Short mmCIF file of C-alpha atoms (C1' of nucleotides) and ligand atoms in Angstrom, two decimals:
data_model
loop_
_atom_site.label_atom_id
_atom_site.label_comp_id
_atom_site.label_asym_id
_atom_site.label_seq_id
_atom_site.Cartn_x
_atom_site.Cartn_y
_atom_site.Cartn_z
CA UNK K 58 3.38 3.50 13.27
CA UNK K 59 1.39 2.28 10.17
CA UNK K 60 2.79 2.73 7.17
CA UNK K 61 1.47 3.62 3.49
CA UNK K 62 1.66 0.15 2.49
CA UNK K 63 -0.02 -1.14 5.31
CA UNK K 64 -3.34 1.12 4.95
CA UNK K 65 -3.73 -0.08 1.57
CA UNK K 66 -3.52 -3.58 2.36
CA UNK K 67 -5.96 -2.98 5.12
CA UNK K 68 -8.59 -1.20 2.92
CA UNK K 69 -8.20 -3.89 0.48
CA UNK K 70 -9.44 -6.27 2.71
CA UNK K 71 -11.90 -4.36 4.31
CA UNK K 72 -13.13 -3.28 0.71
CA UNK K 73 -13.20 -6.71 0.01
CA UNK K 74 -15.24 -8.41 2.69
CA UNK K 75 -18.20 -5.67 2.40
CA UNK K 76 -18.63 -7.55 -0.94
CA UNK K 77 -18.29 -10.96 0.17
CA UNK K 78 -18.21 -12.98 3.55
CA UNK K 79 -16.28 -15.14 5.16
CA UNK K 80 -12.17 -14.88 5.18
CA UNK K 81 -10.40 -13.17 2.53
CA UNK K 82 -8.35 -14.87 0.06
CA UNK K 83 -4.56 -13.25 -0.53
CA UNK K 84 -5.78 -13.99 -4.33
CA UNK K 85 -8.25 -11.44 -3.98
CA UNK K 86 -6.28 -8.92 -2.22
CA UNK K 87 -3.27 -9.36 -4.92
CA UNK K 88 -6.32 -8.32 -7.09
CA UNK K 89 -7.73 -5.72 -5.44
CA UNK K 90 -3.86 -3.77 -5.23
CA UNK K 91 -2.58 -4.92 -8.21
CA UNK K 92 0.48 -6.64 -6.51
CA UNK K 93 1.54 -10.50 -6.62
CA UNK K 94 0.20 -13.05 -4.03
CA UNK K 95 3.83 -13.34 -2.79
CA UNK K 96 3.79 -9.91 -1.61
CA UNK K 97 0.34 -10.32 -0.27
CA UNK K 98 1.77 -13.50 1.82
CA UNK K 99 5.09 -11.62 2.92
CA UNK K 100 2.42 -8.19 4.20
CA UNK K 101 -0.25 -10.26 5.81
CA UNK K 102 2.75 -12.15 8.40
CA UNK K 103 3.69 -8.21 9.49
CA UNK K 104 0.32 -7.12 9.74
CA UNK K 105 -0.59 -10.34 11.85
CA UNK K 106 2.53 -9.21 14.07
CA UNK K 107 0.98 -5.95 14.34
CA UNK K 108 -2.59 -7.25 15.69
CA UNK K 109 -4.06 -5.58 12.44
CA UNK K 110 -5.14 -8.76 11.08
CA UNK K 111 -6.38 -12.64 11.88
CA UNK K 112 -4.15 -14.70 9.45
CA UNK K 113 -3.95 -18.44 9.20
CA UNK K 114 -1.51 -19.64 6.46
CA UNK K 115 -3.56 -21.10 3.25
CA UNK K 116 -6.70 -20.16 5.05
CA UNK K 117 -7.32 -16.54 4.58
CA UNK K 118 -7.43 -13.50 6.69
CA UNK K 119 -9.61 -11.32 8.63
CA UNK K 120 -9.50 -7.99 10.12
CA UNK K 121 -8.90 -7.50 13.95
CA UNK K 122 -10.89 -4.39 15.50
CA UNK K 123 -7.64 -2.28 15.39
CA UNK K 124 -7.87 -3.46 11.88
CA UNK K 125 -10.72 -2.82 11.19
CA UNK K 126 -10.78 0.62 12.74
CA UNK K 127 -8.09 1.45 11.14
CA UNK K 128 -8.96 0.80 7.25
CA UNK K 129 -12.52 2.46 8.17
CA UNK K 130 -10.64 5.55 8.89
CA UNK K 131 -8.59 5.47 5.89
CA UNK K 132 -12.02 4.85 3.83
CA UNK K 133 -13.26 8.03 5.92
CA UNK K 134 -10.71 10.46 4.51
CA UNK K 135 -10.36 8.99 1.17
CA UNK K 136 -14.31 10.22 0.78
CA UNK K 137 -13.89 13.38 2.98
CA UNK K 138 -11.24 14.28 0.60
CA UNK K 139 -13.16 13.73 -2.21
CA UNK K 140 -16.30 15.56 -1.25
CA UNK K 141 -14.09 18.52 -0.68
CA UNK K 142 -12.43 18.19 -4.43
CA UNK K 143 -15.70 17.71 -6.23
CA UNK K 144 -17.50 20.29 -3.83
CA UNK K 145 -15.03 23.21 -3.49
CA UNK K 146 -12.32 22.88 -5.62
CA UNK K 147 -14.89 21.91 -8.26
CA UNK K 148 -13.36 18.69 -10.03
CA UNK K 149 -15.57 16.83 -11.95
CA UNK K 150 -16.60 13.06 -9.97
CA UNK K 151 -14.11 11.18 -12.42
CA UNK K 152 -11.19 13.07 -11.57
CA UNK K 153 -10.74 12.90 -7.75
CA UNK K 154 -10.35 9.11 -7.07
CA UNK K 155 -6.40 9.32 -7.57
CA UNK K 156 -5.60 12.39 -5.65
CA UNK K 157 -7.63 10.84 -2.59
CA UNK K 158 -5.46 8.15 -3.03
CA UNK K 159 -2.77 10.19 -1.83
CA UNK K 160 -4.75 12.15 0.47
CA UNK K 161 -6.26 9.45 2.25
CA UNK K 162 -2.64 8.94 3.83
CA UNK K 163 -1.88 12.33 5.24
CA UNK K 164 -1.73 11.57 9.34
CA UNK K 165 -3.59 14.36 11.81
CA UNK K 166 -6.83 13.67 13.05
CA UNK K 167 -7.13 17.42 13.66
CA UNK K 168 -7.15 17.49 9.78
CA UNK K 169 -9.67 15.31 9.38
CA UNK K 170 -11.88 16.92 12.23
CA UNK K 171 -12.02 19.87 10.89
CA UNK K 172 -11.86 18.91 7.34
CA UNK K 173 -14.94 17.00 7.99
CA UNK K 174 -16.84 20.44 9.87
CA UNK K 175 -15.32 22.23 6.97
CA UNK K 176 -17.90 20.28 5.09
CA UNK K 177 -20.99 20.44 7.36
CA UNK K 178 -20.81 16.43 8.04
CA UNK K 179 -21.42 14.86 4.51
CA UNK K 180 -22.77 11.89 4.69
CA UNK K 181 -22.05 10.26 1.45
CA UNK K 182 -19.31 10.80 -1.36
CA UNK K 183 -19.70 12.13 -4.76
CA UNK K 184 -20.25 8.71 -5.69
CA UNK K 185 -22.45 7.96 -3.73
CA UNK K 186 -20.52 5.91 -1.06
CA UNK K 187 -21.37 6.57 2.79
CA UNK K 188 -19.24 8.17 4.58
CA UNK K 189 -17.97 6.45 7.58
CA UNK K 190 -18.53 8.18 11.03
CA UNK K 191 -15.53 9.97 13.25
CA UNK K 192 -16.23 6.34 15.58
CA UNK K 193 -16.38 4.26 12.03
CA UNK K 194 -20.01 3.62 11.90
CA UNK K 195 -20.74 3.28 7.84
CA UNK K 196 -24.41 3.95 7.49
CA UNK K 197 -26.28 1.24 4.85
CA UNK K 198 -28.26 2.05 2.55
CA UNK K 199 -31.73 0.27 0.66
CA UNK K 200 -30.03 -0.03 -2.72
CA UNK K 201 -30.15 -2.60 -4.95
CA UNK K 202 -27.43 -3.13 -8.47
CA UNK K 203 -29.28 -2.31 -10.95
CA UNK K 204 -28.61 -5.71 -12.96
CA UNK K 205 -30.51 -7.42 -9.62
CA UNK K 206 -33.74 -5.41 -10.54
CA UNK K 207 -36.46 -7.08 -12.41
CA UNK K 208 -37.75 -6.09 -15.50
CA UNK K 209 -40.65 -3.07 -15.85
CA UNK K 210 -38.69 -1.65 -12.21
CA UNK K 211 -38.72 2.39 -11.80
CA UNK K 212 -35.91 3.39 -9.19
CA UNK K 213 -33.34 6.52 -8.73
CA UNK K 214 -29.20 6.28 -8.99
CA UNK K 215 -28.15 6.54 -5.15
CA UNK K 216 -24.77 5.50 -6.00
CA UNK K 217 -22.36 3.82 -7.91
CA UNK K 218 -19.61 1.14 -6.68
CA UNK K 219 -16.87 1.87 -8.86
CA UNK K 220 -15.42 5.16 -8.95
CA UNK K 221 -13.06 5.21 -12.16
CA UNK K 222 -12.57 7.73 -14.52
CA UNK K 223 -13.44 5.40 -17.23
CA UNK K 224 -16.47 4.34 -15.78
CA UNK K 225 -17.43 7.57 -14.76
CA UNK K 226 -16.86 9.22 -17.81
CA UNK K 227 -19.24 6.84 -19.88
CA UNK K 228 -21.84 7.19 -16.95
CA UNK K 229 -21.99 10.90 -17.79
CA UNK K 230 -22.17 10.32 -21.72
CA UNK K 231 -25.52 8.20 -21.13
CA UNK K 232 -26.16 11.17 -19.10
CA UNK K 233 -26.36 9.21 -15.72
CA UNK K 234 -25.55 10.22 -12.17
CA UNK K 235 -26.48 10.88 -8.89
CA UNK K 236 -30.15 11.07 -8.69
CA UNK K 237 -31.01 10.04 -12.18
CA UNK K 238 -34.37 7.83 -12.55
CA UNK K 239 -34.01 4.92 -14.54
CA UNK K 240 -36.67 2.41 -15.65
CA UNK K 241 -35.17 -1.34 -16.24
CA UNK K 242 -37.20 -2.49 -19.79
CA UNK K 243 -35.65 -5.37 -20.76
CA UNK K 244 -32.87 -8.05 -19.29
CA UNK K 245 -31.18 -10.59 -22.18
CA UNK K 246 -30.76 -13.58 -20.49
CA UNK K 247 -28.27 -14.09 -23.20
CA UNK K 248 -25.50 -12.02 -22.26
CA UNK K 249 -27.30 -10.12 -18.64
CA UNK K 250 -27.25 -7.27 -20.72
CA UNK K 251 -29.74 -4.38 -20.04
CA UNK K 252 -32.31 -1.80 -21.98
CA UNK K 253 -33.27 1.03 -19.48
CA UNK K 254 -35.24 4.41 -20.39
CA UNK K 255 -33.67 7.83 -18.60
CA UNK K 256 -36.04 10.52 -19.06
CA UNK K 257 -37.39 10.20 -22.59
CA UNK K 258 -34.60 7.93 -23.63
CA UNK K 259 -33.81 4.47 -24.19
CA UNK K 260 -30.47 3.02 -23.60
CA UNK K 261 -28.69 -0.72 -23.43
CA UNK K 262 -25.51 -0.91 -21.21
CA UNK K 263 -23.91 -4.29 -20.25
CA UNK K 264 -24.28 -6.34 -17.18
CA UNK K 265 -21.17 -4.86 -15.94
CA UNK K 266 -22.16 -1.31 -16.46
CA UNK K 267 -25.57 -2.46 -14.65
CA UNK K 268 -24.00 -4.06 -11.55
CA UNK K 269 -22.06 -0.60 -10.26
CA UNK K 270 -25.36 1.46 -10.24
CA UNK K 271 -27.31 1.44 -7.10
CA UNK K 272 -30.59 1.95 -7.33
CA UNK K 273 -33.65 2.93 -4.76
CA UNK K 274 -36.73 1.87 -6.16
CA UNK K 275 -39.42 3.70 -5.93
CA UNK P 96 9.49 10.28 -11.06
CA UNK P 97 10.64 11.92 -7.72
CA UNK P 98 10.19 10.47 -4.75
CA UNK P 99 9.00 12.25 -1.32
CA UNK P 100 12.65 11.66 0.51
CA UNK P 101 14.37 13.51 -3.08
CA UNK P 102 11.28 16.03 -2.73
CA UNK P 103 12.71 17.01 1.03
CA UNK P 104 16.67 17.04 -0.08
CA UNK P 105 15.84 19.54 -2.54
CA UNK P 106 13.47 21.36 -0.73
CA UNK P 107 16.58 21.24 1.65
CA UNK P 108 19.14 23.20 -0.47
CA UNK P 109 16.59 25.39 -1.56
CA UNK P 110 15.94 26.85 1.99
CA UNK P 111 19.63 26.79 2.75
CA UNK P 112 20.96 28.36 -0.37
CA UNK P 113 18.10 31.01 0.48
CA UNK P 114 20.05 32.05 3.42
CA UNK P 115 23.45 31.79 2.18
CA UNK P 116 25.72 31.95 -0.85
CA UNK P 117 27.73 29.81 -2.71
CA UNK P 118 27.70 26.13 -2.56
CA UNK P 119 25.24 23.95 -0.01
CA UNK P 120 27.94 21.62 2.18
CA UNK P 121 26.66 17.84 3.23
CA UNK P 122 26.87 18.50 7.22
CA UNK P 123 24.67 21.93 6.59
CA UNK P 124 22.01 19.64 5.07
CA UNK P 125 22.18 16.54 6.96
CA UNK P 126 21.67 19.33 9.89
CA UNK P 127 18.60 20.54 7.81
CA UNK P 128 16.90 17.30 7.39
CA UNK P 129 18.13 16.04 10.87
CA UNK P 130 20.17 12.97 9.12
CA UNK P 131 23.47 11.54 8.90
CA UNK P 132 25.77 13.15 6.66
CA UNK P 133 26.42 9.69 5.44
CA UNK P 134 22.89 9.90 3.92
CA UNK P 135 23.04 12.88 2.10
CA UNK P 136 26.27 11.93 0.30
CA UNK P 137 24.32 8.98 -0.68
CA UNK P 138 21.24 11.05 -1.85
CA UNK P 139 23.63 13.59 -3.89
CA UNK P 140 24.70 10.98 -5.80
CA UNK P 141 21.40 9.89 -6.78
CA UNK P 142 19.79 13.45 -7.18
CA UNK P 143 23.24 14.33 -9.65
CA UNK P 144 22.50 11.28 -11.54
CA UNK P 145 18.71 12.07 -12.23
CA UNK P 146 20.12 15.71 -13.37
CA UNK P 147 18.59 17.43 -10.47
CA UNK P 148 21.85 19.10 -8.72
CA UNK P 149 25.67 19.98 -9.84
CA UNK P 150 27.52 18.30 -7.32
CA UNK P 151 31.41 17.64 -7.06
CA UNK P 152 32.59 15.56 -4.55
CA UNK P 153 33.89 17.34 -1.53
CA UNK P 154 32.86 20.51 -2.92
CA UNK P 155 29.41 20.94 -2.25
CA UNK P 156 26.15 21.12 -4.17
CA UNK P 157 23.55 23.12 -6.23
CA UNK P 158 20.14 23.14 -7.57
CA UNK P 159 20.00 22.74 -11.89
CA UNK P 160 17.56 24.44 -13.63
CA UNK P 161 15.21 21.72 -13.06
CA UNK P 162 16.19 20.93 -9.43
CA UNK P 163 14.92 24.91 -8.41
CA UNK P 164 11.99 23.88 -10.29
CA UNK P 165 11.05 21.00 -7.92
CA UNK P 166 12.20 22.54 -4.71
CA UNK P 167 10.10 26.04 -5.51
CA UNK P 168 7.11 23.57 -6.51
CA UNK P 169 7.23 21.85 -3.32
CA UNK P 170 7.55 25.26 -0.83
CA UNK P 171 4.26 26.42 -3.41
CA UNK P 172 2.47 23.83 -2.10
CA UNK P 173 3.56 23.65 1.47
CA UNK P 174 2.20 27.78 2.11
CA UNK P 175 -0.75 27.61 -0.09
CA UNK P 176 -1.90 24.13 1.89
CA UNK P 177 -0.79 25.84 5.47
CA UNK P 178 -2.89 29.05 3.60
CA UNK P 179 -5.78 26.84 3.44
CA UNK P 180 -5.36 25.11 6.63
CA UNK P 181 -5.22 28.49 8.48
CA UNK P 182 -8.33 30.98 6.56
CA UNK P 183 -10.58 27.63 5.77
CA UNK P 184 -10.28 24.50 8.25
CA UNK P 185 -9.14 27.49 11.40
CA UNK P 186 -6.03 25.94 12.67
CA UNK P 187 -3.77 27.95 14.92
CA UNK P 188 -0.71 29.54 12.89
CA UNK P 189 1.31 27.29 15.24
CA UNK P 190 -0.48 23.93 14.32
CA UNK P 191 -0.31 23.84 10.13
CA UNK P 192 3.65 23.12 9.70
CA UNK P 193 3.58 19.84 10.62
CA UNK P 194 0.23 18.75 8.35
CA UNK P 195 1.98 20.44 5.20
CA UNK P 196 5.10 18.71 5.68
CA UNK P 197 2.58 15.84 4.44
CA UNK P 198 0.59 17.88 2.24
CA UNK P 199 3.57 19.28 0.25
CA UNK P 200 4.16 16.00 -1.16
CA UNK P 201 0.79 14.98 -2.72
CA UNK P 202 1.24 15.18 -6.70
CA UNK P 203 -1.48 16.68 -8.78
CA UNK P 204 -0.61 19.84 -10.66
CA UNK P 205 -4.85 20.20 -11.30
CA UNK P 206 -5.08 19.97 -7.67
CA UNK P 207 -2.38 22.53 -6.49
CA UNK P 208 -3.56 25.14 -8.96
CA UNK P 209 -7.32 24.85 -8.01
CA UNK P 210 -5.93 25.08 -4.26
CA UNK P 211 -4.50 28.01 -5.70
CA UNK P 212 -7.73 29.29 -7.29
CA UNK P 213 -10.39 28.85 -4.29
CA UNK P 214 -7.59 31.03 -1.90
CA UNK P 215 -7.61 33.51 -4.20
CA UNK P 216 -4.39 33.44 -5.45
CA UNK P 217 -2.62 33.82 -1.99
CA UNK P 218 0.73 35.80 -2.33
CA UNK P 219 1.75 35.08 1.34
CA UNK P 220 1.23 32.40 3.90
CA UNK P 221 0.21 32.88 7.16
CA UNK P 222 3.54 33.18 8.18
CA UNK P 223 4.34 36.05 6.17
CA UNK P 224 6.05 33.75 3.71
CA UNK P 225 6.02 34.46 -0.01
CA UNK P 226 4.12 31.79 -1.94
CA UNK P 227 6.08 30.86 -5.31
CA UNK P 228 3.60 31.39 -8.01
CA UNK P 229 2.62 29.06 -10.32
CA UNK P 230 6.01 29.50 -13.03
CA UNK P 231 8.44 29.61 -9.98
CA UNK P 232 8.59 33.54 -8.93
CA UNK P 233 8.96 34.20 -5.35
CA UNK P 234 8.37 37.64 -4.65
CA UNK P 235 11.01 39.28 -2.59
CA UNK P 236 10.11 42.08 0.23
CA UNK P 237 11.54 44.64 1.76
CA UNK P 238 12.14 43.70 4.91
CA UNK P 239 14.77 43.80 7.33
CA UNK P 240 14.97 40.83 10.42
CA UNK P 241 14.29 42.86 13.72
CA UNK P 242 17.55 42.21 15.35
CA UNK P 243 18.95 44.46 12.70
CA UNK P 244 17.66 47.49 13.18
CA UNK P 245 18.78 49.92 15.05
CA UNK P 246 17.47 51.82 18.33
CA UNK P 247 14.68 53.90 18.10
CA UNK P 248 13.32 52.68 14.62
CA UNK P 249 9.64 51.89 14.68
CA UNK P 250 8.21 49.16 12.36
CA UNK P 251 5.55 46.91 11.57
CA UNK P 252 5.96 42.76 11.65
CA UNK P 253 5.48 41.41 7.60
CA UNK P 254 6.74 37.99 8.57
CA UNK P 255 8.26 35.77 10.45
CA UNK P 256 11.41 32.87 8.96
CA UNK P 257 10.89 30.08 11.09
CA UNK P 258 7.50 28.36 12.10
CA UNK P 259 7.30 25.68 14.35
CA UNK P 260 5.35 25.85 17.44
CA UNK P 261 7.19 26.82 20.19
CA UNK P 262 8.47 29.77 18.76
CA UNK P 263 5.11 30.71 17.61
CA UNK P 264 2.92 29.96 20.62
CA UNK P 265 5.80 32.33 22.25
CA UNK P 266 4.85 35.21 19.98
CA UNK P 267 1.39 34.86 20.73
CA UNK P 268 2.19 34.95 24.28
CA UNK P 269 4.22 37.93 23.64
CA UNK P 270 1.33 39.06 21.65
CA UNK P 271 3.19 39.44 18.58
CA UNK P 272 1.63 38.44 15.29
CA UNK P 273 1.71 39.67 11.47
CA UNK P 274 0.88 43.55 11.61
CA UNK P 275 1.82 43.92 15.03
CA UNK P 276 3.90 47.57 15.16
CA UNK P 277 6.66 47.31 17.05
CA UNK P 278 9.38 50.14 18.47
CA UNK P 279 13.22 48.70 18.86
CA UNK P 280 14.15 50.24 22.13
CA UNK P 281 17.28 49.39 23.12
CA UNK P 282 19.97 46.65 22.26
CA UNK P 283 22.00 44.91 25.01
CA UNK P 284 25.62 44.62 23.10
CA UNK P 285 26.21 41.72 25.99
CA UNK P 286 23.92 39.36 24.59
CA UNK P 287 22.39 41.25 21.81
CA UNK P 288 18.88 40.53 23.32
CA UNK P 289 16.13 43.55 22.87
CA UNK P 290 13.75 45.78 24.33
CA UNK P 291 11.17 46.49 22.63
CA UNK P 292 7.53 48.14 22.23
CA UNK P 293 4.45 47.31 21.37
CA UNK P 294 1.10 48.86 21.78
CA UNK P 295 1.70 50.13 25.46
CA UNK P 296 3.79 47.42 26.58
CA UNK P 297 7.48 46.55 26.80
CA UNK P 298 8.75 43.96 26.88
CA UNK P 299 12.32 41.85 26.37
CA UNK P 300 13.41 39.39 23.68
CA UNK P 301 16.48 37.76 22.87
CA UNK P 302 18.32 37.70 19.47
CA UNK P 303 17.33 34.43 18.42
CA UNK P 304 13.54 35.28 18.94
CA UNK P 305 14.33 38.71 16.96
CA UNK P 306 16.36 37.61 13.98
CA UNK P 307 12.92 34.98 13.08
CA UNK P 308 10.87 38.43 12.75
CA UNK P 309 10.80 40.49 9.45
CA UNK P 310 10.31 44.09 10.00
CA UNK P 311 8.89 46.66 7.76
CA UNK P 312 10.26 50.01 8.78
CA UNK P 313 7.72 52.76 8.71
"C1'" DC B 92 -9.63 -41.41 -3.70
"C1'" DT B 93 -6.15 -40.23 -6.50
"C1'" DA B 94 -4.50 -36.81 -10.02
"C1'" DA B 95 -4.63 -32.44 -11.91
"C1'" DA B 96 -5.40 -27.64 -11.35
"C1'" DT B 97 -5.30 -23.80 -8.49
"C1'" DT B 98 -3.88 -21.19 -4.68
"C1'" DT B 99 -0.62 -19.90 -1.43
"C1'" DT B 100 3.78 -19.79 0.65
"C1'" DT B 101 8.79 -19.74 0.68
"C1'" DA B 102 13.32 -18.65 -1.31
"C1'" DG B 103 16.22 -15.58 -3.29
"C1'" DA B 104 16.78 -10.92 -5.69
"C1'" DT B 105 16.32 -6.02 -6.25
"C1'" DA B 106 15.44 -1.05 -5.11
"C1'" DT B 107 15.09 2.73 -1.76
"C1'" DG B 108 16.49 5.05 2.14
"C1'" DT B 109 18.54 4.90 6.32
"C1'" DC B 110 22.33 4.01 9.96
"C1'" DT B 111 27.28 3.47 12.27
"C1'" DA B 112 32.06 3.01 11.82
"C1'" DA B 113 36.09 3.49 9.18
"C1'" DA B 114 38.64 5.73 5.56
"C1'" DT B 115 39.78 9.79 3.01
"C1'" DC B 116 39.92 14.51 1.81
"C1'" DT B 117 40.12 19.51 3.20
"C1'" DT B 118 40.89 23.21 6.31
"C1'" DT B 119 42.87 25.14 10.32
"C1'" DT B 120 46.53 25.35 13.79
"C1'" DT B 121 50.82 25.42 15.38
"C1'" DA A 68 54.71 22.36 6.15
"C1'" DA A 69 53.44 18.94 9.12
"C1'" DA A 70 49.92 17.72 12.59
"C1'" DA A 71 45.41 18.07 14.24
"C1'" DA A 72 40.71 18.95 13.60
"C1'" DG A 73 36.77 18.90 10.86
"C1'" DA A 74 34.02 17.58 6.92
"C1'" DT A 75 32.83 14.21 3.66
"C1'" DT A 76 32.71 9.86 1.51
"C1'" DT A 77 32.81 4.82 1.41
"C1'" DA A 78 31.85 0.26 3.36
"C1'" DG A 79 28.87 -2.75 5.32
"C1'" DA A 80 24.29 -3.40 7.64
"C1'" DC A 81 19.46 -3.18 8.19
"C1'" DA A 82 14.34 -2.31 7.35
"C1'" DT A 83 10.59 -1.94 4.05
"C1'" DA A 84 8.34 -3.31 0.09
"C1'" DT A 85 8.45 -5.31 -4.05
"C1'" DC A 86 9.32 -9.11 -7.75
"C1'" DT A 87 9.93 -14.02 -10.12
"C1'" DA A 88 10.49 -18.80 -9.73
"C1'" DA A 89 10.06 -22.90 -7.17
"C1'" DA A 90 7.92 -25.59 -3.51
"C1'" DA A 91 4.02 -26.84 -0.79
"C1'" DA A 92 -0.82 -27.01 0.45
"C1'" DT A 93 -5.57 -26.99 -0.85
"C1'" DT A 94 -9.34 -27.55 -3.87
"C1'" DT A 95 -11.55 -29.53 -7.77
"C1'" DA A 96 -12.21 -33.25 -11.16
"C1'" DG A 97 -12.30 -37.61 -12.91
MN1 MN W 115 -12.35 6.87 -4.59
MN1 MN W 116 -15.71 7.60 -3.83
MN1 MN W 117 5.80 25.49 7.21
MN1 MN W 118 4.98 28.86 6.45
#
DNA sequence: CTAAATTTTTAGATATGTCTAAATCTTTTT
DNA sequence: AAAAAGATTTAGACATATCTAAAAATTTAG
């Protein structure tokens, strides 16, 4: 049996290399879960034993295919469940990422099945984020950050990369979200900062607003 | 905070001091949550420390105030999710127990009472069980359990007090479900097993299978 | 190519929840 | 009212998952 624990630390490092490549640190994961590199050290050894990952002391670790297949599916229902919260119990897209935390965990692939049919077979998140597959394909998508645009660019928001309330919250005060076309004016090179116009407005958000919104130009 | 394993004690009590009077002994819980007694000693401690029971050594236990409160919170959630895995994802009566074992634990008030809200403010699950509402009232119905009636009375299944599979996949074989009328025929004082009638068929039961089903008499 | 800085691992604790075996308390028999 | 039986608690272990502090390895700088 896997526990709790153990599917976080293996969506960690799955979450991490999709935005990297290469072996992942235990520096990054103790980042990523908010825990201290000594517990990182101490989990990687038992999920080694378990053939979940491929661990070499001091030089990072790597998902096996049992690994791998199993974080995808934890990824899978963390989104299922939160295209089911945002679509019919009608939370708001800056409210569900905790409770999928928790629901992400719950064990019965009958669940999942039919949670999935429940939902006619979305095939992204509220957020944007592709749904992986029942057989853990994760589609890809031909978005680019916005802050990797280049100036006088028109695209549309596909999806964003962070899914905090926070974030989310000022996303929908400069009245940005799924599907909203933005125009990139103006990059500073001083700080990567960045002007864009939404509809008939202009707006400046920082680099690290920018670098969470994907964009489809058009 | 409360943690799952304090969740299930409580729960525990709840369902045993349901069915009984007076003070909850160790062995009738350990039985319960199939564990040691040694276990729930240990557990009583902690739950009397974090105010949760009254509990004198030797003498048994009880739910506080606040104790009921968590334990009725925690059977809310476990009918309204079966509710929900029954009338929206189509599981089998027989197959949701299990699942909301899990499901009952998940902490979000927002989440339980928009549950609550898309079924329509459920007042039974599909068991027949009453669902506590939201401040802690769990409706109480006349009923009477079918191996207490006597011969000759004619009456109409409201609910049944124990569901796990085999017992339920046996009703269905039996064709016996909530709503099914039913006729006591005749009680065997050897075993206290009963005939009974339903639609045009009759058929035998024994007192164990009777005592889970709660008649309404007509 | 050494020395310093950084990263990672190990060592030793702590908290939770569980177990078996032994001790103790309570209830039932005789 | 003692002895036996039964229920409950305590004692001592173990597994999981976490932490801080210290040691060791690796990487980066000078
Ligand atoms: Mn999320
Ligand atoms: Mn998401
Ligand atoms: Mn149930
Ligand atoms: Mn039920």
């Amino acid at each position: 049996m896997i526990t709790l624990a153990e599917e976080n630390y293996l969506k960690a490092i799955l979450s991490i290399s999709l935005n990297s490549d290469g072996k992942v640190s235990t520096n990054a994961i103790a980042g990523e879960i908010g825990t201290s590199a000594a517990s990182v050290s101490d989990m990687l050894k038992k999920l080694q034993d378990k053939k979940l990952v491929k661990y070499k002391k001091y030089k990072g670790v790597s998902l096996t295919k049992k690994g791998n297949s199993f974080a995808t599916s934890v990824i899978r229902k963390h989104r299922l469940w939160e295209t089911f919260l945002v679509n019919n119990l009608n939370f708001d897209w800056g409210e569900v990422h905790d409770v999928a935390e928790q629901l992400e965990h719950i064990k019965s692939e009958e669940l999942v099945d039919r949670l999935d049919a429940f939902l006619d077979y979305p095939k992204f998140d509220p957020h944007g984020e592709p749904i992986p597959t029942k057989d853990g394909e994760i589609s890809t998508t031909n978005t680019i950050p916005l802050n990797k645009l280049s100036e006088g660019t028109n695209g549309k928001v596909m999806g964003v990369t962070l899914d905090e309330k926070p974030f989310l919250d000022y996303l929908t005060k400069l009245n940005i979200s799924i599907g909203t076309e933005i125009k990139l004016l103006e990059k500073i090179s001083f700080d990567q900062s960045i002007s864009i116009k939404t509809g008939n407005t202009k707006q400046h958000i920082s680099n690290d607003v920018a670098k969470h919104l994907l964009i489809k130009t058009n």
